[in-house]
PDB file of C-alpha atoms in Angstrom:
ATOM      1  CA  MET A   1      -5.046 -19.090  22.761  1.00  0.00           C
ATOM      2  CA  LYS A   2      -2.066 -20.680  21.127  1.00  0.00           C
ATOM      3  CA  GLY A   3       0.018 -17.726  19.915  1.00  0.00           C
ATOM      4  CA  LEU A   4       1.400 -14.575  20.981  1.00  0.00           C
ATOM      5  CA  LEU A   5      -0.785 -11.756  22.206  1.00  0.00           C
ATOM      6  CA  LEU A   6      -0.223  -8.285  20.213  1.00  0.00           C
ATOM      7  CA  ASP A   7      -0.073  -4.970  21.857  1.00  0.00           C
ATOM      8  CA  ILE A   8      -2.308  -2.872  19.709  1.00  0.00           C
ATOM      9  CA  CYS A   9      -4.572   0.266  20.575  1.00  0.00           C
ATOM     10  CA  PHE A  10      -7.127   1.848  18.334  1.00  0.00           C
ATOM     11  CA  LYS A  11      -5.784   4.833  16.430  1.00  0.00           C
ATOM     12  CA  GLY A  12      -7.314   8.194  16.685  1.00  0.00           C
ATOM     13  CA  ASP A  13     -11.215   8.037  16.576  1.00  0.00           C
ATOM     14  CA  ARG A  14     -11.339   4.477  14.851  1.00  0.00           C
ATOM     15  CA  ASP A  15     -13.068   1.772  16.601  1.00  0.00           C
ATOM     16  CA  TYR A  16     -11.182  -0.985  14.858  1.00  0.00           C
ATOM     17  CA  VAL A  17      -7.425  -2.179  14.729  1.00  0.00           C
ATOM     18  CA  HIS A  18      -5.709  -0.224  12.353  1.00  0.00           C
ATOM     19  CA  SER A  19      -3.712  -2.098   9.515  1.00  0.00           C
ATOM     20  CA  THR A  20      -0.379  -0.169  10.186  1.00  0.00           C
ATOM     21  CA  ASP A  21      -0.350  -0.892  13.810  1.00  0.00           C
ATOM     22  CA  LEU A  22      -0.726  -4.612  13.108  1.00  0.00           C
ATOM     23  CA  PHE A  23       2.010  -4.489  10.586  1.00  0.00           C
ATOM     24  CA  ASN A  24       4.245  -2.734  12.735  1.00  0.00           C
ATOM     25  CA  GLU A  25       3.568  -4.918  15.869  1.00  0.00           C
ATOM     26  CA  LEU A  26       4.070  -8.139  13.606  1.00  0.00           C
ATOM     27  CA  LEU A  27       7.515  -6.958  12.530  1.00  0.00           C
ATOM     28  CA  LYS A  28       8.354  -6.126  16.242  1.00  0.00           C
ATOM     29  CA  VAL A  29       7.134  -9.288  17.697  1.00  0.00           C
ATOM     30  CA  LEU A  30       8.791 -11.482  14.825  1.00  0.00           C
ATOM     31  CA  LYS A  31      11.846  -9.247  15.008  1.00  0.00           C
ATOM     32  CA  LEU A  32      11.929  -8.681  11.350  1.00  0.00           C
ATOM     33  CA  ARG A  33      12.411  -4.986  11.400  1.00  0.00           C
ATOM     34  CA  LYS A  34      16.005  -4.738  11.714  1.00  0.00           C
ATOM     35  CA  ARG A  35      16.983  -7.839   9.843  1.00  0.00           C
ATOM     36  CA  GLU A  36      18.777  -7.232   6.878  1.00  0.00           C
ATOM     37  CA  ASP A  37      18.113 -10.861   5.208  1.00  0.00           C
ATOM     38  CA  VAL A  38      14.328 -10.331   4.952  1.00  0.00           C
ATOM     39  CA  THR A  39      13.549 -10.717   1.190  1.00  0.00           C
ATOM     40  CA  TYR A  40       9.695 -10.664   0.977  1.00  0.00           C
ATOM     41  CA  ILE A  41       6.809  -9.509   3.104  1.00  0.00           C
ATOM     42  CA  GLU A  42       3.363  -9.867   2.291  1.00  0.00           C
ATOM     43  CA  LEU A  43       0.317  -9.008   4.513  1.00  0.00           C
ATOM     44  CA  ASN A  44      -3.100  -9.894   3.610  1.00  0.00           C
ATOM     45  CA  PHE A  45      -6.290  -8.501   5.343  1.00  0.00           C
ATOM     46  CA  TYR A  46      -9.464 -10.406   5.321  1.00  0.00           C
ATOM     47  CA  ARG A  47     -11.633  -8.444   7.787  1.00  0.00           C
ATOM     48  CA  LEU A  48     -11.753  -5.494  10.264  1.00  0.00           C
ATOM     49  CA  ALA A  49     -11.390  -6.468  13.986  1.00  0.00           C
ATOM     50  CA  ASP A  50     -12.243  -4.552  17.050  1.00  0.00           C
ATOM     51  CA  LYS A  51     -10.906  -6.999  19.596  1.00  0.00           C
ATOM     52  CA  LYS A  52      -7.611  -8.012  20.917  1.00  0.00           C
ATOM     53  CA  LEU A  53      -5.453 -10.009  18.528  1.00  0.00           C
ATOM     54  CA  TYR A  54      -2.822 -12.510  18.638  1.00  0.00           C
ATOM     55  CA  ALA A  55      -0.488 -14.336  15.990  1.00  0.00           C
ATOM     56  CA  THR A  56       0.568 -17.958  15.488  1.00  0.00           C
ATOM     57  CA  HIS A  57       2.530 -20.031  13.127  1.00  0.00           C
ATOM     58  CA  THR A  58      -0.410 -22.341  12.966  1.00  0.00           C
ATOM     59  CA  GLU A  59      -3.486 -22.032  11.045  1.00  0.00           C
ATOM     60  CA  GLU A  60      -6.761 -22.524  12.978  1.00  0.00           C
ATOM     61  CA  GLU A  61      -9.314 -24.386  10.958  1.00  0.00           C
ATOM     62  CA  ASP A  62     -12.295 -23.507  13.180  1.00  0.00           C
ATOM     63  CA  ASN A  63     -11.502 -19.663  13.376  1.00  0.00           C
ATOM     64  CA  LYS A  64     -11.551 -16.875  10.659  1.00  0.00           C
ATOM     65  CA  PRO A  65      -8.464 -15.081  10.498  1.00  0.00           C
ATOM     66  CA  VAL A  66      -8.228 -11.124  10.610  1.00  0.00           C
ATOM     67  CA  ALA A  67      -4.782 -11.296   8.655  1.00  0.00           C
ATOM     68  CA  LEU A  68      -1.916 -13.344   7.387  1.00  0.00           C
ATOM     69  CA  LEU A  69       1.660 -12.591   7.219  1.00  0.00           C
ATOM     70  CA  ILE A  70       3.776 -14.391   4.945  1.00  0.00           C
ATOM     71  CA  TYR A  71       7.612 -13.615   4.824  1.00  0.00           C
ATOM     72  CA  LYS A  72      10.990 -14.873   3.799  1.00  0.00           C
ATOM     73  CA  ILE A  73      14.399 -14.779   5.175  1.00  0.00           C
ATOM     74  CA  GLY A  74      17.107 -15.185   2.560  1.00  0.00           C
ATOM     75  CA  HIS A  75      16.308 -18.013   0.078  1.00  0.00           C
ATOM     76  CA  ALA A  76      14.408 -20.071   2.810  1.00  0.00           C
ATOM     77  CA  GLU A  77      10.802 -21.188   2.261  1.00  0.00           C
ATOM     78  CA  PRO A  78       8.043 -18.455   2.995  1.00  0.00           C
ATOM     79  CA  ARG A  79       6.920 -18.642   6.810  1.00  0.00           C
ATOM     80  CA  LYS A  80       3.180 -17.936   7.531  1.00  0.00           C
ATOM     81  CA  VAL A  81       1.541 -15.982  10.609  1.00  0.00           C
ATOM     82  CA  TRP A  82      -2.129 -15.894  11.009  1.00  0.00           C
ATOM     83  CA  CYS A  83      -3.788 -13.081  13.106  1.00  0.00           C
ATOM     84  CA  TYR A  84      -6.907 -14.010  14.835  1.00  0.00           C
ATOM     85  CA  GLU A  85      -9.097 -12.347  17.419  1.00  0.00           C
ATOM     86  CA  LEU A  86      -9.596 -12.936  21.080  1.00  0.00           C
ATOM     87  CA  SER A  87     -12.953 -12.177  22.915  1.00  0.00           C
ATOM     88  CA  GLU A  88     -11.641  -9.338  24.831  1.00  0.00           C
ATOM     89  CA  LYS A  89     -12.233  -5.614  23.317  1.00  0.00           C
ATOM     90  CA  VAL A  90      -9.194  -3.339  22.608  1.00  0.00           C
ATOM     91  CA  ASP A  91      -9.094  -1.260  25.577  1.00  0.00           C
ATOM     92  CA  CYS A  92      -6.604   1.499  24.786  1.00  0.00           C
ATOM     93  CA  ARG A  93      -6.434   4.435  22.217  1.00  0.00           C
ATOM     94  CA  LYS A  94      -3.494   6.349  20.981  1.00  0.00           C
ATOM     95  CA  PRO A  95      -3.622   9.834  18.894  1.00  0.00           C
ATOM     96  CA  TYR A  96      -3.204   9.933  15.226  1.00  0.00           C
ATOM     97  CA  ASP A  97      -3.235  12.961  13.169  1.00  0.00           C
ATOM     98  CA  GLU A  98      -2.957  11.527   9.568  1.00  0.00           C
ATOM     99  CA  SER A  99      -3.322  15.188   8.276  1.00  0.00           C
ATOM    100  CA  ALA A 100       0.421  15.545   9.167  1.00  0.00           C
ATOM    101  CA  ILE A 101       1.373  13.135   6.672  1.00  0.00           C
ATOM    102  CA  ILE A 102      -1.104  14.236   3.997  1.00  0.00           C
ATOM    103  CA  ASN A 103      -0.059  17.962   4.339  1.00  0.00           C
ATOM    104  CA  ALA A 104       3.510  17.137   3.925  1.00  0.00           C
ATOM    105  CA  SER A 105       2.851  15.199   0.607  1.00  0.00           C
ATOM    106  CA  GLU A 106       2.296  16.460  -3.066  1.00  0.00           C
ATOM    107  CA  ILE A 107       0.197  14.781  -5.792  1.00  0.00           C
ATOM    108  CA  LYS A 108       1.786  14.680  -9.012  1.00  0.00           C
ATOM    109  CA  PRO A 109       0.697  14.423 -12.553  1.00  0.00           C
ATOM    110  CA  GLY A 110       0.361  10.393 -13.521  1.00  0.00           C
ATOM    111  CA  LYS A 111      -1.793   9.431 -10.583  1.00  0.00           C
ATOM    112  CA  THR A 112       1.384   9.622  -8.395  1.00  0.00           C
ATOM    113  CA  ILE A 113       1.797  11.152  -4.682  1.00  0.00           C
ATOM    114  CA  LEU A 114       5.032  11.930  -3.251  1.00  0.00           C
ATOM    115  CA  LEU A 115       6.555  12.556   0.194  1.00  0.00           C
ATOM    116  CA  GLU A 116       9.980  13.892   0.460  1.00  0.00           C
ATOM    117  CA  LYS A 117      10.617  14.304   4.306  1.00  0.00           C
ATOM    118  CA  PRO A 118       9.649  12.566   7.037  1.00  0.00           C
ATOM    119  CA  SER A 119       6.207  13.247   8.943  1.00  0.00           C
ATOM    120  CA  GLY A 120       6.876  11.773  12.211  1.00  0.00           C
ATOM    121  CA  TYR A 121       4.997   8.651  11.534  1.00  0.00           C
ATOM    122  CA  THR A 122       6.185   5.303  10.587  1.00  0.00           C
ATOM    123  CA  LYS A 123       6.948   4.121   6.919  1.00  0.00           C
ATOM    124  CA  ILE A 124       3.743   2.070   6.675  1.00  0.00           C
ATOM    125  CA  GLU A 125       1.546   4.763   8.452  1.00  0.00           C
ATOM    126  CA  GLU A 126       2.935   7.084   5.667  1.00  0.00           C
ATOM    127  CA  ILE A 127       2.382   4.568   2.878  1.00  0.00           C
ATOM    128  CA  VAL A 128      -1.184   3.792   3.648  1.00  0.00           C
ATOM    129  CA  SER A 129      -2.192   7.382   4.191  1.00  0.00           C
ATOM    130  CA  LEU A 130      -0.674   8.504   1.239  1.00  0.00           C
ATOM    131  CA  ASN A 131      -2.228   5.726  -0.919  1.00  0.00           C
ATOM    132  CA  LYS A 132      -5.701   6.601   0.653  1.00  0.00           C
ATOM    133  CA  HIS A 133      -5.314  10.147  -0.137  1.00  0.00           C
ATOM    134  CA  LEU A 134      -4.147   9.725  -3.662  1.00  0.00           C
ATOM    135  CA  LEU A 135      -7.000   7.140  -4.485  1.00  0.00           C
ATOM    136  CA  SER A 136      -9.561   9.626  -2.996  1.00  0.00           C
ATOM    137  CA  SER A 137      -8.375  12.423  -5.088  1.00  0.00           C
ATOM    138  CA  ILE A 138      -8.558  10.333  -8.250  1.00  0.00           C
ATOM    139  CA  PHE A 139     -11.879   8.003  -7.437  1.00  0.00           C
ATOM    140  CA  ARG A 140     -14.151  10.244  -5.438  1.00  0.00           C
ATOM    141  CA  ASN A 141     -17.255   8.941  -3.742  1.00  0.00           C
ATOM    142  CA  ARG A 142     -15.353   5.765  -2.388  1.00  0.00           C
ATOM    143  CA  LYS A 143     -14.590   4.524   0.944  1.00  0.00           C
ATOM    144  CA  TRP A 144     -11.027   2.809   0.707  1.00  0.00           C
ATOM    145  CA  LEU A 145      -9.560  -0.027   2.739  1.00  0.00           C
ATOM    146  CA  PHE A 146      -6.026  -1.432   2.887  1.00  0.00           C
ATOM    147  CA  VAL A 147      -6.578  -5.192   1.911  1.00  0.00           C
ATOM    148  CA  LYS A 148      -2.734  -6.308   0.788  1.00  0.00           C
ATOM    149  CA  LEU A 149       1.080  -5.284   0.900  1.00  0.00           C
ATOM    150  CA  GLN A 150       3.501  -6.888  -0.996  1.00  0.00           C
ATOM    151  CA  LEU A 151       7.373  -5.553  -0.042  1.00  0.00           C
ATOM    152  CA  TYR A 152      10.384  -7.114  -2.036  1.00  0.00           C
ATOM    153  CA  SER A 153      13.119  -5.311  -0.193  1.00  0.00           C
ATOM    154  CA  LYS A 154      13.670  -3.855   3.227  1.00  0.00           C
ATOM    155  CA  LEU A 155      11.381  -1.108   4.453  1.00  0.00           C
ATOM    156  CA  THR A 156      13.954   1.413   5.670  1.00  0.00           C
ATOM    157  CA  GLU A 157      12.235   3.935   7.872  1.00  0.00           C
ATOM    158  CA  ASP A 158      14.561   7.155   7.186  1.00  0.00           C
ATOM    159  CA  ALA A 159      14.613   6.524   3.332  1.00  0.00           C
ATOM    160  CA  TYR A 160      12.934   9.409   1.123  1.00  0.00           C
ATOM    161  CA  PRO A 161      11.681  10.155  -1.134  1.00  0.00           C
ATOM    162  CA  LEU A 162       8.444   7.943  -0.776  1.00  0.00           C
ATOM    163  CA  GLU A 163       6.424   7.717  -4.074  1.00  0.00           C
ATOM    164  CA  LEU A 164       3.395   5.987  -4.942  1.00  0.00           C
ATOM    165  CA  SER A 165       2.044   5.670  -8.329  1.00  0.00           C
ATOM    166  CA  VAL A 166      -1.378   3.848  -9.294  1.00  0.00           C
ATOM    167  CA  ALA A 167      -0.212   0.654 -11.141  1.00  0.00           C
ATOM    168  CA  SER A 168      -3.626  -0.833 -12.078  1.00  0.00           C
ATOM    169  CA  ASN A 169      -7.257  -2.027 -11.400  1.00  0.00           C
ATOM    170  CA  ILE A 170      -8.172  -5.506 -10.607  1.00  0.00           C
ATOM    171  CA  GLY A 171     -11.914  -5.784 -11.408  1.00  0.00           C
ATOM    172  CA  THR A 172     -13.856  -2.774 -10.452  1.00  0.00           C
ATOM    173  CA  SER A 173     -12.907  -2.290  -6.952  1.00  0.00           C
ATOM    174  CA  ILE A 174      -9.134  -3.246  -6.202  1.00  0.00           C
ATOM    175  CA  ILE A 175      -6.678  -0.821  -7.150  1.00  0.00           C
ATOM    176  CA  LYS A 176      -2.971  -1.999  -7.311  1.00  0.00           C
ATOM    177  CA  THR A 177      -0.309   0.756  -6.263  1.00  0.00           C
ATOM    178  CA  GLU A 178       3.313   0.763  -6.945  1.00  0.00           C
ATOM    179  CA  ILE A 179       5.852   2.091  -3.984  1.00  0.00           C
ATOM    180  CA  HIS A 180       9.260   3.714  -4.521  1.00  0.00           C
ATOM    181  CA  LEU A 181      11.349   4.343  -1.701  1.00  0.00           C
ATOM    182  CA  GLY A 182      14.443   6.412  -2.080  1.00  0.00           C
ATOM    183  CA  GLY A 183      14.173   6.083  -5.701  1.00  0.00           C
ATOM    184  CA  LYS A 184      14.014   2.059  -5.720  1.00  0.00           C
ATOM    185  CA  PHE A 185      11.125  -0.041  -6.196  1.00  0.00           C
ATOM    186  CA  LEU A 186       9.899  -1.314  -3.044  1.00  0.00           C
ATOM    187  CA  GLY A 187       6.641  -3.387  -3.676  1.00  0.00           C
ATOM    188  CA  TYR A 188       2.809  -3.026  -4.208  1.00  0.00           C
ATOM    189  CA  ILE A 189      -0.034  -1.704  -1.927  1.00  0.00           C
ATOM    190  CA  TYR A 190      -3.470  -3.020  -2.617  1.00  0.00           C
ATOM    191  CA  PHE A 191      -6.689  -1.022  -1.577  1.00  0.00           C
ATOM    192  CA  SER A 192     -10.417  -2.113  -2.013  1.00  0.00           C
ATOM    193  CA  GLY A 193     -12.895   0.725  -2.953  1.00  0.00           C
ATOM    194  CA  LYS A 194     -16.496   0.737  -1.806  1.00  0.00           C
ATOM    195  CA  GLU A 195     -19.080   3.299  -3.217  1.00  0.00           C
ATOM    196  CA  LEU A 196     -20.253   5.595  -0.876  1.00  0.00           C
ATOM    197  CA  SER A 197     -24.302   5.957  -1.021  1.00  0.00           C
TER     198      SER A 197
END
């Protein structure tokens, strides 16, 4: 392994690494969370993972990445961090009650969902849970997966309200949702929907 081992457990009853835990761990190890000069963060997911992960600034030609993080500090060139699986299984689990986020939210007209107060979870956990709940209420009989995040300003943990609105469909299965935090545009989150049989 030529990279940094990521400290991630399974979440709730899931048997795969949750996207929000990967995002939070990457911000922590790259020391991006408290920086005021981060001007862009993009996270792309390529596949689910059930093994331990490591992050590296070097792309591995013979290894398929789980995710790719792209970030900018000030006006500098974007930096890339690839996440790859190791052979060892994840051997820890932490509780997760997604309903605490959902129950504190309100679906509004115009394909919008609103969270006005803290839920006890991180901002990315709130964003992902709210978007999944919103899309499930609009497009029934689909399983939703978080595939991409684009943030154009700092993700402030204590800012509210958090508001998500469906912006557009990309093809037949990708939904782009606009994120507003504290009344200001934050970025977009993309989910892929698969028909349930």
